[in-house]
Amino acid sequence: MLKIEGLNRSFGDRQVLHDITFDVARGRLTGFVGGNGAGKTTTMRIVLGVLAAESGSVTLDGHALTAADRVDFGYMPEERGLYPKMKVAEQVAYLGRLHGLDRGAAMDRARDLLDRLGLAERADDPLETLSLGNQQRAQIAAALVHDPQVLVLDEPFSGLDPLAVDVVVGVLAEYAASGVPVLFSSHQLELVERLCDDLVIISGGRIRAAGGREELRAAHGTTRFELVTDGDVGWVRSAPGVQVVDFDGGYALFEAAEDAAQAVLRDALARDAVRSFTPVRPTLGEIFREVVADEPELEVAR
Amino acid sequence: MSAPTTTTPTTTPPTPPRATAPGRPARPSTPRLALMVAEREVVTQVRTKSFIISTAILFAAVLVSIVAGALLAGSDDPTKVAVVGTAADVVADMDGLEPVDAADRAAAEQLVRDGDVSAAVVPDEENVLGFRLLALDSAPEEVVAALSVSPEVELLDEPDTDEGLRYLVSFGFGLVFLMSAAGYGATIAQSTVQEKQSRVVEILLSAVPSRALLAGKILGNSALAFGQTAGLAAMAVIGLVVTGQEDVLDMLGAPLVWFVGFFLIGFVLLAAMYAASASLVSRVEDVGSVVMPSTMLTMVPYFGVIFFNDNEVVLNVLSYVPFSAPVAMPMRLFLGDAMWWEPLVALALLVVTTLGVIAVGAKIYERSLLRTGARVKLGEVLRQA
């Protein structure tokens, strides 16, 4: 398990990370969510050792990370970057060599990856001649060329077309399934919601929530209920302990405690045929907004 | 960006990673990483059009100057002289004079006027010598000298080097150093900023310590600069030998060896400065202004040595200042006015300065690489604990 504990970091007078603590478990995809400038990139840079923390620690399976451990990390920075004029396969192989692969193995691995990412025909073209989406694929190849044992990806999906998103999702899932801790950040909340096993929400340089997706859903936001019947459900508005959010003929969406909700259901069954009664868990977007609500200046980018 | 974004349908994702890590490659040592960085630096540079073209031009320039030198030196082409009648005997056996027969005095005059000959020798009974010279508007020195009798001159204290050569050598040393340092300095600066601008530096730093990155950059470019200069030198030597100008080589000898030593270390000194200053900015457009101090320090030895090549005091001082030593000290050795220990002291000073600059430069480089946006202030970087 990758454990991040008590990270603090300032730039000049501005403290950008306050006591950042969370875990990235093996075998699970961990999503890292936060607004612009919340501290995601700084945290990831510290995990990668690209930036130093003023205090705090990052440990892998209980021991402090060394440069030798980090060589097995796969990293995709938010600011994408490869050599624009260098041939794609060549630079992916070069990065592989920097991570300790020998020349031949690095080139084989680079070609193999590019082939699987659908870039085989462009492998010997300079990077700058590729479309942005294809450059993004090359970037992914660069992060994976050395078969990383920990994956840290900053916004891996931004700029990808839906097909490429599927490829990357597949890759991440496979890596996680094989026991590699995978941490990735994203602005695309519904994508994170679909993918992640664990969630970390950061805002204003502080961790606002961290844990399993379902636990967070249970702990945050209010549970709502959706009721659909054959008749008119206008009466729900006057039911005790119920706050109706939305209402339209036989459809009602309301907030209520469990008991009150069950009372409403019994009442509804007595009146008409009930087509559906469902608890509606808050979406990640709702949790996110609730959790970061005390940060008024925060831009919630989607 | 014309390439289609989705040429291939979603295929199997890349191979799943190995579950455990017994056979994982070891992290390469810092020197090995530096070598890999250097290798990329060299390969990338050598493949660029600008490198190929500038190298070709340099080699051509050296070749042309050697051939031209040979032609000028060998311009003992006989001077053409028109001869009339009996005057032909006067010129017949003279070295450096080539007789051109003319029918009479009028024909000879015409040849002189047309510029076909430098002078004409015509019989003149009234003169003691029995001939006189005709020339256009000034006395034909060469011909006069050839036809005169002059005493043998023996110099008791023959100077080793003449003024022209002294100037030429200081010019040559200075130029070679200036061109290499400024040219490759700019290359190092460009490559540093390009890595920052393209953001690849962040990926690099996740695998390579900034020290290795800096070392590799300096190493690669130094190897290129030195290789190119050595290639030029080799060509110059071969050219001089082939064209029979070995004597120039004999004169350069030892100072040239010293120059090589000073060049290597002096280059590393400047390279570290260029890399460190370039790391302060994030855009290629800003490189020019930020490397200005380094550029000035590169120019100093060149102009200093050129302007003061006959001023012993200034040259002495310049030969110890680390930035100008690579040019000034070999120059003094060439002139023969440096004691045996002087180059050693200058070299030691240079080495110490270089180590110091590298230490500070590496700090600046390390601390500035990830700071993008506005230019990083030097003081701010150095103050950081």
XYZ file of C-alpha atoms in Angstrom:
687
model
C 0.000 0.000 0.000
C 1.152 3.474 -0.834
C 0.695 5.586 2.263
C 0.796 9.361 2.230
C 1.058 10.902 5.657
C 1.064 14.480 6.887
C 2.468 16.198 3.808
C 3.017 19.935 4.089
C 4.398 22.152 1.410
C 4.580 25.882 0.750
C 5.587 27.915 -2.245
C 6.994 31.135 -0.936
C 4.538 32.378 1.691
C 1.627 30.370 0.413
C 1.088 26.999 2.018
C -0.427 24.788 -0.660
C -0.606 21.492 1.198
C -1.851 21.102 4.751
C -1.278 17.780 6.428
C -2.217 15.657 3.427
C -2.902 12.095 4.487
C -4.441 9.250 2.508
C -3.767 5.722 1.273
C -3.615 4.168 -2.139
C -4.386 0.516 -1.668
C -3.084 -2.287 -3.818
C -5.619 -3.781 -6.147
C -7.830 -0.703 -6.076
C -8.217 2.289 -8.310
C -7.980 5.438 -6.276
C -9.423 8.615 -7.724
C -8.016 11.947 -6.637
C -10.539 14.724 -7.052
C -10.284 18.429 -6.461
C -10.710 21.807 -8.071
C -8.017 23.706 -9.877
C -5.220 24.661 -7.544
C -6.475 22.350 -4.820
C -3.084 20.668 -4.496
C -3.473 17.499 -6.556
C -0.492 18.071 -8.789
C 1.754 19.168 -5.932
C 0.807 16.054 -3.971
C 1.494 13.802 -6.930
C 4.810 15.480 -7.584
C 5.825 14.848 -4.000
C 4.802 11.199 -4.261
C 7.001 10.926 -7.344
C 9.890 12.645 -5.604
C 9.951 15.330 -8.252
C 9.214 17.841 -5.523
C 10.200 17.670 -1.863
C 7.736 17.996 0.987
C 8.547 20.213 3.951
C 7.247 17.573 6.276
C 5.389 14.314 6.072
C 6.203 10.998 4.493
C 5.330 8.748 1.621
C 5.786 5.051 2.256
C 5.270 1.950 0.148
C 4.362 -1.165 2.091
C 5.686 0.428 5.240
C 9.108 1.579 4.125
C 10.073 5.083 3.104
C 10.363 5.563 -0.626
C 13.813 5.676 -2.098
C 14.934 6.758 -5.537
C 15.272 3.064 -6.356
C 11.584 2.486 -5.591
C 10.524 5.454 -7.596
C 12.234 4.166 -10.665
C 9.469 1.578 -10.808
C 6.778 4.234 -10.647
C 4.853 5.157 -13.732
C 4.079 8.846 -13.853
C 1.983 10.934 -16.134
C 2.272 14.610 -15.261
C -0.631 16.948 -15.763
C 1.523 19.102 -17.959
C 2.009 16.656 -20.757
C 5.426 16.618 -22.171
C 7.685 14.685 -24.450
C 10.318 15.816 -26.898
C 8.376 17.349 -29.800
C 10.985 16.609 -32.439
C 11.985 13.147 -31.317
C 10.490 10.070 -32.923
C 7.746 8.517 -30.820
C 9.151 5.009 -30.434
C 12.631 6.359 -29.883
C 11.657 8.592 -27.009
C 9.434 6.045 -25.352
C 12.383 3.640 -25.514
C 14.711 6.361 -24.200
C 12.486 6.828 -21.156
C 12.466 3.060 -20.721
C 16.245 3.051 -20.676
C 16.322 5.829 -18.096
C 14.180 3.535 -15.978
C 16.725 0.761 -16.265
C 15.656 -1.273 -19.287
C 18.458 -2.175 -21.645
C 18.442 -0.722 -25.120
C 16.901 -3.701 -26.908
C 14.271 -4.441 -24.292
C 13.284 -0.781 -24.134
C 12.727 -0.586 -27.876
C 10.747 -3.862 -27.949
C 8.585 -2.728 -25.098
C 8.036 0.705 -26.666
C 6.959 -0.780 -29.992
C 4.722 -3.289 -28.280
C 3.002 -0.589 -26.229
C 2.564 1.771 -29.160
C 1.138 -1.080 -31.179
C -1.411 -1.840 -28.482
C -2.273 1.811 -28.112
C -2.936 1.979 -31.845
C 0.103 4.075 -32.712
C 2.111 1.483 -34.625
C 2.076 3.371 -37.921
C 3.162 6.606 -36.289
C 5.894 5.060 -34.156
C 8.696 6.456 -36.303
C 7.241 9.917 -36.804
C 8.314 12.902 -34.749
C 5.893 13.457 -31.886
C 4.913 16.949 -33.011
C 3.428 15.604 -36.247
C 0.849 13.575 -34.315
C -2.637 14.774 -33.445
C -3.183 15.829 -29.850
C -5.104 12.662 -29.078
C -2.296 10.527 -30.453
C 0.287 12.541 -28.529
C -1.737 11.712 -25.462
C -1.512 8.019 -26.289
C 2.239 8.367 -26.696
C 2.308 9.992 -23.272
C 0.555 6.976 -21.811
C 3.062 4.684 -23.472
C 5.812 6.781 -21.869
C 4.286 6.267 -18.427
C 3.972 2.511 -18.890
C 7.103 1.600 -20.825
C 9.003 0.286 -17.817
C 6.122 -1.819 -16.517
C 5.569 0.295 -13.402
C 4.829 -1.106 -9.966
C 2.989 2.007 -8.840
C 0.998 4.234 -11.160
C 0.444 7.924 -10.543
C -1.450 9.632 -13.318
C -2.414 13.271 -13.282
C -5.513 13.759 -15.436
C -4.902 10.726 -17.642
C -8.182 11.155 -19.492
C -8.139 14.790 -20.415
C -7.833 15.253 -24.134
C -8.647 11.652 -24.965
C -11.380 10.615 -27.334
C -13.878 8.070 -26.000
C -12.089 5.124 -27.629
C -8.801 6.105 -26.107
C -10.498 6.617 -22.741
C -11.675 3.018 -22.954
C -8.168 1.808 -23.727
C -6.698 3.710 -20.795
C -9.468 2.615 -18.454
C -8.710 -0.960 -19.476
C -5.031 -0.469 -18.756
C -5.628 1.072 -15.342
C -8.055 -1.650 -14.360
C -5.591 -4.344 -15.368
C -2.780 -2.741 -13.474
C -4.947 -2.380 -10.394
C -6.186 -5.955 -10.710
C -2.623 -7.224 -10.720
C -1.984 -5.538 -7.388
C -0.417 -2.271 -8.475
C -1.539 0.777 -6.482
C -3.088 3.183 -8.977
C -3.707 6.822 -8.157
C -5.198 9.114 -10.728
C -6.713 12.538 -10.698
C -9.507 13.722 -12.895
C -11.929 16.529 -13.386
C -14.387 14.201 -15.048
C -16.338 13.298 -11.946
C -18.737 10.863 -13.573
C -15.779 8.990 -15.027
C -14.112 8.840 -11.639
C -17.372 7.714 -10.127
C -17.665 4.896 -12.638
C -14.059 3.765 -12.270
C -12.856 4.278 -8.757
C -12.906 1.955 -5.843
C -11.545 4.593 -3.504
C -11.853 8.339 -3.543
C -9.788 11.162 -2.162
C -11.250 14.645 -2.236
C -8.908 17.555 -1.814
C -9.726 21.211 -1.570
C -7.709 24.237 -0.588
C -4.701 22.044 0.125
C -6.581 19.896 2.642
C -8.008 16.424 2.318
C -11.767 16.818 2.764
C -12.758 13.212 2.434
C -11.065 9.911 1.711
C -12.255 6.346 1.628
C -14.230 3.777 -0.316
C -16.660 5.161 -2.852
C -19.733 3.585 -1.265
C -18.716 4.571 2.237
C -18.311 8.129 1.142
C -21.669 8.054 -0.532
C -23.251 6.755 2.614
C -21.464 9.269 4.791
C -21.967 12.329 2.697
C -24.906 14.003 1.145
C -28.457 13.148 2.055
C -30.088 10.035 0.838
C -33.073 10.758 -1.344
C -35.901 8.549 -2.431
C -37.624 8.292 -5.740
C -41.241 7.179 -5.866
C -43.235 6.334 -8.998
C -46.880 5.322 -8.779
C -49.842 5.092 -11.151
C -51.711 7.883 -9.392
C -50.924 11.443 -8.394
C -48.371 11.745 -5.578
C -49.088 15.343 -4.616
C -49.943 14.130 -1.123
C -46.287 13.343 -0.440
C -45.649 17.031 0.007
C -47.724 17.067 3.158
C -46.333 13.807 4.572
C -44.522 14.300 7.901
C -40.709 14.560 7.871
C -40.530 14.724 4.093
C -38.917 17.364 1.919
C -39.977 17.071 -1.717
C -37.230 17.961 -4.169
C -39.039 17.252 -7.390
C -42.600 16.369 -8.201
C -44.492 15.615 -11.383
C -47.781 13.698 -11.454
C -46.977 10.151 -10.393
C -43.276 10.957 -9.782
C -41.728 12.377 -6.630
C -38.161 12.810 -5.460
C -37.880 13.573 -1.793
C -35.520 13.750 1.109
C -36.540 11.959 4.246
C -35.203 9.888 7.056
C -35.461 6.122 6.613
C -38.559 5.785 8.834
C -40.437 8.633 7.192
C -39.570 7.215 3.776
C -40.926 3.795 4.700
C -44.075 5.475 5.967
C -44.452 7.216 2.629
C -44.040 3.889 0.831
C -46.722 2.223 2.953
C -49.013 5.151 2.334
C -48.350 4.984 -1.405
C -49.084 1.248 -1.540
C -52.382 1.890 0.139
C -53.331 4.529 -2.454
C -52.113 3.249 -5.851
C -49.960 0.671 -7.557
C -46.316 1.510 -6.847
C -44.095 1.125 -9.899
C -40.834 1.991 -8.227
C -39.383 3.082 -4.925
C -35.642 3.638 -4.891
C -33.124 5.209 -2.565
C -31.001 7.605 -4.615
C -27.370 7.781 -3.464
C -25.702 11.130 -3.936
C -23.516 11.384 -7.006
C -19.842 12.099 -6.674
C -20.509 15.580 -7.969
C -22.946 16.200 -5.140
C -20.593 14.832 -2.522
C -17.820 16.902 -3.976
C -19.838 20.080 -3.840
C -20.953 19.386 -0.309
C -17.480 18.523 0.896
C -15.831 21.559 -0.596
C -18.729 23.914 0.151
C -16.661 25.840 2.687
C -14.313 26.887 -0.082
C -16.315 29.653 -1.719
C -13.630 30.723 -4.186
C -13.163 27.221 -5.486
C -13.790 26.719 -9.145
C -15.381 23.381 -9.699
C -14.146 22.444 -13.099
C -15.831 19.680 -14.910
C -2.154 17.916 -36.621
C -3.722 16.213 -39.556
C -3.488 12.686 -38.288
C -6.740 11.001 -37.503
C -7.247 10.623 -33.813
C -8.694 7.184 -33.923
C -6.948 5.199 -36.583
C -7.218 1.929 -34.786
C -10.067 0.509 -32.867
C -9.648 -0.232 -29.234
C -7.377 -3.208 -29.035
C -6.216 -5.242 -26.128
C -4.705 -2.944 -23.562
C -0.988 -3.261 -22.901
C 0.259 -6.373 -21.243
C -0.652 -6.570 -17.613
C 2.278 -5.898 -15.372
C 4.216 -8.614 -13.681
C 2.802 -9.286 -10.277
C 6.050 -9.288 -8.367
C 9.361 -7.697 -8.964
C 12.195 -10.173 -8.644
C 13.642 -9.643 -12.104
C 13.077 -5.919 -12.365
C 15.893 -3.944 -13.860
C 18.035 -2.168 -11.334
C 18.036 1.598 -11.243
C 20.889 2.791 -13.435
C 23.664 4.582 -11.584
C 23.860 8.358 -11.867
C 26.898 8.256 -14.185
C 25.131 5.770 -16.446
C 22.048 7.978 -16.530
C 24.237 10.957 -17.345
C 25.761 8.995 -20.210
C 22.321 8.132 -21.571
C 21.308 11.774 -21.397
C 24.570 12.743 -23.094
C 24.005 10.169 -25.803
C 20.545 11.518 -26.562
C 21.907 15.043 -26.582
C 24.584 14.095 -29.126
C 22.368 11.973 -31.349
C 19.621 14.590 -31.465
C 22.079 17.360 -32.205
C 23.989 15.495 -34.882
C 20.789 14.758 -36.739
C 19.648 18.346 -37.001
C 20.041 20.134 -40.306
C 21.618 23.146 -38.635
C 24.374 20.996 -37.156
C 25.149 19.278 -40.429
C 25.178 22.531 -42.359
C 27.231 24.517 -39.849
C 29.761 21.688 -39.572
C 30.057 21.493 -43.332
C 30.577 25.255 -43.528
C 33.240 25.191 -40.813
C 35.140 22.378 -42.462
C 34.907 24.103 -45.817
C 36.152 27.362 -44.281
C 39.197 25.667 -42.766
C 39.923 23.835 -45.983
C 39.624 26.993 -48.038
C 41.859 28.987 -45.720
C 44.553 26.315 -45.815
C 44.441 26.040 -49.568
C 44.421 29.800 -49.862
C 47.380 29.963 -47.492
C 49.238 27.483 -49.650
C 48.468 29.463 -52.770
C 49.546 32.763 -51.230
C 52.715 31.285 -49.806
C 53.502 29.649 -53.096
C 52.840 32.783 -55.095
C 56.480 32.974 -56.151
C 55.110 32.810 -59.651
C 57.763 34.274 -61.886
C 57.214 37.912 -62.663
C 56.710 38.398 -66.352
C 59.167 40.713 -67.951
C 59.254 41.746 -71.594
C 62.682 41.449 -73.154
C 63.958 43.029 -76.328
C 66.892 41.695 -78.303
C 70.129 41.328 -76.339
C 68.408 42.205 -73.062
C 67.065 38.660 -73.067
C 70.445 37.420 -71.827
C 70.137 39.586 -68.708
C 66.880 37.931 -67.610
C 67.553 34.461 -68.937
C 68.958 32.856 -65.790
C 67.184 34.958 -63.208
C 64.987 33.139 -60.652
C 61.579 34.658 -60.384
C 61.615 36.400 -63.687
C 59.956 35.043 -66.788
C 61.059 36.582 -70.028
C 58.501 37.421 -72.673
C 60.054 38.175 -76.025
C 59.140 41.445 -77.671
C 60.115 42.480 -81.181
C 61.269 45.986 -80.335
C 61.026 48.743 -77.750
C 57.601 49.825 -79.000
C 56.190 46.320 -78.682
C 57.681 45.995 -75.184
C 56.156 49.319 -74.154
C 52.803 48.117 -75.406
C 53.061 44.942 -73.294
C 53.788 47.046 -70.207
C 50.917 49.386 -70.940
C 48.548 46.449 -71.457
C 49.616 45.057 -68.118
C 50.749 41.772 -69.664
C 54.156 42.189 -68.061
C 55.369 43.985 -64.943
C 58.273 45.632 -66.709
C 60.289 45.500 -69.848
C 64.047 45.161 -70.188
C 65.366 46.987 -73.229
C 68.957 47.368 -74.406
C 70.554 50.712 -73.561
C 74.050 51.265 -74.848
C 74.581 54.446 -72.848
C 74.009 52.720 -69.495
C 76.787 50.905 -67.668
C 74.610 47.876 -67.288
C 73.776 47.862 -70.954
C 69.994 47.828 -70.402
C 67.238 49.840 -68.828
C 63.885 48.995 -67.294
C 60.561 50.286 -68.526
C 57.651 50.294 -66.121
C 54.237 51.935 -66.046
C 53.948 54.281 -63.082
C 56.303 53.027 -60.386
C 59.640 51.344 -60.163
C 59.126 47.557 -60.450
C 60.637 46.605 -57.073
C 60.742 42.886 -57.696
C 62.439 43.213 -60.999
C 64.848 45.832 -59.709
C 65.670 43.601 -56.758
C 66.156 40.608 -59.003
C 68.471 42.484 -61.282
C 70.403 44.202 -58.487
C 73.302 42.989 -56.510
C 72.712 43.210 -52.770
C 74.735 42.115 -49.767
C 73.792 39.024 -47.737
C 72.067 39.985 -44.445
C 72.579 37.899 -41.321
C 70.325 38.559 -38.297
C 72.025 37.924 -34.994
C 68.837 37.831 -32.994
C 66.193 36.359 -35.204
C 62.618 36.822 -33.830
C 60.712 33.538 -33.325
C 57.378 34.865 -34.365
C 56.405 37.736 -36.482
C 53.651 40.226 -35.774
C 51.273 38.877 -38.377
C 51.468 35.337 -37.106
C 51.055 36.460 -33.507
C 47.889 38.247 -34.468
C 46.668 35.337 -36.486
C 47.229 32.841 -33.693
C 45.517 34.927 -31.031
C 42.706 35.411 -33.456
C 42.573 31.677 -34.157
C 42.583 30.515 -30.519
C 40.031 33.141 -29.597
C 37.787 32.362 -32.509
C 37.784 28.617 -31.959
C 36.959 29.056 -28.293
C 34.359 31.746 -28.901
C 32.599 29.813 -31.620
C 32.480 26.560 -29.683
C 31.512 28.100 -26.374
C 28.906 30.473 -27.746
C 27.538 27.943 -30.230
C 27.272 25.025 -27.863
C 26.376 27.270 -24.959
C 23.362 28.372 -26.935
C 22.587 24.752 -27.759
C 22.698 23.748 -24.094
C 20.508 26.698 -23.163
C 18.020 25.836 -25.888
C 17.864 22.202 -24.955
C 17.366 23.065 -21.274
C 14.513 25.439 -21.958
C 12.939 23.163 -24.537
C 12.752 20.440 -21.933
C 11.100 22.908 -19.593
C 8.806 24.307 -22.227
C 7.733 20.906 -23.517
C 7.341 19.786 -19.886
C 9.194 16.586 -20.590
C 11.475 17.611 -17.768
C 8.952 16.472 -15.193
C 8.922 12.957 -16.607
C 12.682 12.982 -16.825
C 13.022 14.099 -13.223
C 10.820 11.248 -12.068
C 13.490 8.874 -13.362
C 16.704 10.873 -13.425
C 18.225 13.051 -10.696
C 18.686 16.635 -11.879
C 22.439 16.257 -11.361
C 22.570 13.481 -13.922
C 20.466 15.500 -16.303
C 22.767 18.499 -16.009
C 25.899 16.374 -16.206
C 24.619 14.558 -19.274
C 23.767 17.784 -21.003
C 27.186 19.265 -20.342
C 28.935 16.022 -21.222
C 27.068 15.511 -24.476
C 27.547 19.029 -25.701
C 31.172 19.164 -24.588
C 31.828 15.951 -26.476
C 30.199 17.446 -29.546
C 32.048 20.739 -29.284
C 35.292 19.004 -28.662
C 34.729 16.424 -31.370
C 33.911 19.099 -33.878
C 36.919 21.182 -32.911
C 39.195 18.147 -32.936
C 37.861 17.230 -36.365
C 38.636 20.707 -37.607
C 42.090 20.591 -36.038
C 42.804 17.202 -37.582
C 41.746 18.487 -40.947
C 43.874 21.573 -40.503
C 46.915 19.448 -39.632
C 46.416 17.121 -42.574
C 45.780 20.055 -44.839
C 48.917 21.846 -43.703
C 51.016 18.734 -44.169
C 49.594 17.976 -47.593
C 50.139 21.516 -48.786
C 53.658 21.532 -47.391
C 53.144 24.081 -44.604
C 54.402 21.879 -41.760
C 56.460 24.732 -40.374
C 53.290 26.386 -39.041
C 52.570 23.223 -37.062
C 55.997 23.178 -35.472
C 55.387 26.638 -34.128
C 51.994 25.757 -32.607
C 53.039 22.437 -31.002
C 52.950 22.634 -27.200
C 50.643 25.670 -26.895
C 48.113 23.727 -28.929
C 48.186 20.880 -26.438
C 47.660 23.330 -23.598
C 44.874 24.961 -25.532
C 43.106 21.603 -25.741
C 43.321 21.150 -21.981
C 42.112 24.660 -21.211
C 39.439 24.425 -23.833
C 37.927 21.285 -22.295
C 37.647 22.665 -18.794
C 36.796 26.202 -19.839
C 34.017 24.828 -21.975
C 32.527 22.861 -19.099
C 32.618 26.022 -16.986
C 30.627 27.987 -19.543
C 28.319 25.068 -20.299
C 27.313 24.836 -16.632
C 26.606 28.550 -16.626
C 24.491 28.379 -19.747
C 22.454 25.435 -18.458
C 21.877 26.989 -15.044
C 20.852 30.375 -16.407
C 18.588 28.849 -19.045
C 16.796 26.813 -16.387
C 15.503 30.079 -14.917
C 13.131 30.739 -17.803
C 10.338 28.656 -19.269
C 10.119 29.839 -22.822
C 12.624 29.629 -25.636
C 11.965 33.304 -26.413
C 13.395 34.312 -23.053
C 16.651 32.427 -23.423
C 18.524 35.267 -25.074
C 18.230 37.717 -22.231
C 18.824 35.235 -19.448
C 22.034 33.841 -20.915
C 23.389 37.331 -21.637
C 25.867 37.295 -18.720
C 27.214 33.950 -19.879
C 27.491 35.253 -23.411
C 29.419 38.286 -22.212
C 31.823 36.075 -20.297
C 32.297 34.059 -23.450
C 33.128 37.152 -25.479
C 35.551 38.658 -22.965
C 38.511 36.379 -23.692
C 38.091 36.773 -27.399
C 38.104 40.548 -27.519
C 40.502 40.876 -24.612
C 43.117 38.755 -26.247
C 42.617 40.265 -29.674
C 42.890 43.852 -28.458
C 45.679 43.271 -25.980
C 47.717 40.620 -27.719
C 50.743 42.912 -27.582
C 50.146 44.243 -24.063
C 52.066 41.995 -21.757
C 50.446 43.096 -18.501
C 46.862 42.691 -19.701
C 47.698 39.396 -21.354
C 49.300 38.156 -18.124
C 46.193 39.019 -16.168
C 43.881 37.536 -18.770
C 45.876 34.332 -18.771
C 44.897 33.740 -15.131
C 41.272 34.873 -15.207
C 39.369 31.583 -15.586
C 37.118 32.852 -18.352
C 39.908 34.119 -20.572
C 42.638 31.680 -19.558
C 41.695 29.106 -22.219
C 42.620 31.649 -24.880
C 45.231 33.840 -23.210
C 47.453 31.205 -21.604
C 48.105 29.131 -24.758
C 48.722 32.436 -26.498
C 51.412 33.400 -23.998
C 52.918 29.939 -24.287
C 52.983 30.403 -28.009
C 54.776 33.705 -27.601
C 57.179 31.950 -25.301
C 56.847 34.391 -22.398
C 55.194 32.116 -19.824
C 57.150 30.213 -17.213
C 56.599 26.460 -17.073
C 54.494 26.675 -13.913
C 52.198 29.413 -15.110
C 49.837 27.286 -17.206
C 49.569 24.831 -14.296
C 48.502 27.571 -11.904
C 46.040 28.993 -14.407
C 44.652 25.531 -15.050
C 44.254 24.899 -11.327
C 42.392 28.193 -10.941
C 40.180 27.251 -13.844
C 39.418 23.832 -12.398
C 38.520 25.264 -8.995
C 36.288 27.921 -10.529
C 34.625 25.321 -12.721
C 33.876 23.059 -9.770
C 32.437 25.996 -7.853
C 30.276 27.115 -10.743
C 29.030 23.575 -11.321
C 28.056 23.259 -7.661
C 26.104 26.517 -7.702
C 24.798 25.877 -11.210
C 23.477 22.450 -10.241
C 21.569 24.022 -7.340
C 20.029 26.663 -9.571
C 19.235 24.061 -12.182
C 17.654 21.686 -9.694
C 15.516 24.363 -8.079
C 14.343 26.072 -11.223
C 13.532 23.153 -13.494
C 9.961 22.656 -12.332
C 9.141 26.303 -11.903
C 7.285 27.317 -14.970
C 5.720 30.616 -15.871
C 7.533 33.803 -14.993
C 11.294 33.974 -14.951
C 12.677 32.609 -11.716
C 14.684 35.158 -9.767
C 18.248 34.117 -9.209
C 18.350 35.456 -5.655
C 15.206 33.579 -4.754
C 16.646 30.306 -6.019
C 19.923 30.760 -4.213
C 18.299 31.793 -0.933
C 16.246 28.621 -0.673
C 17.666 26.469 2.048
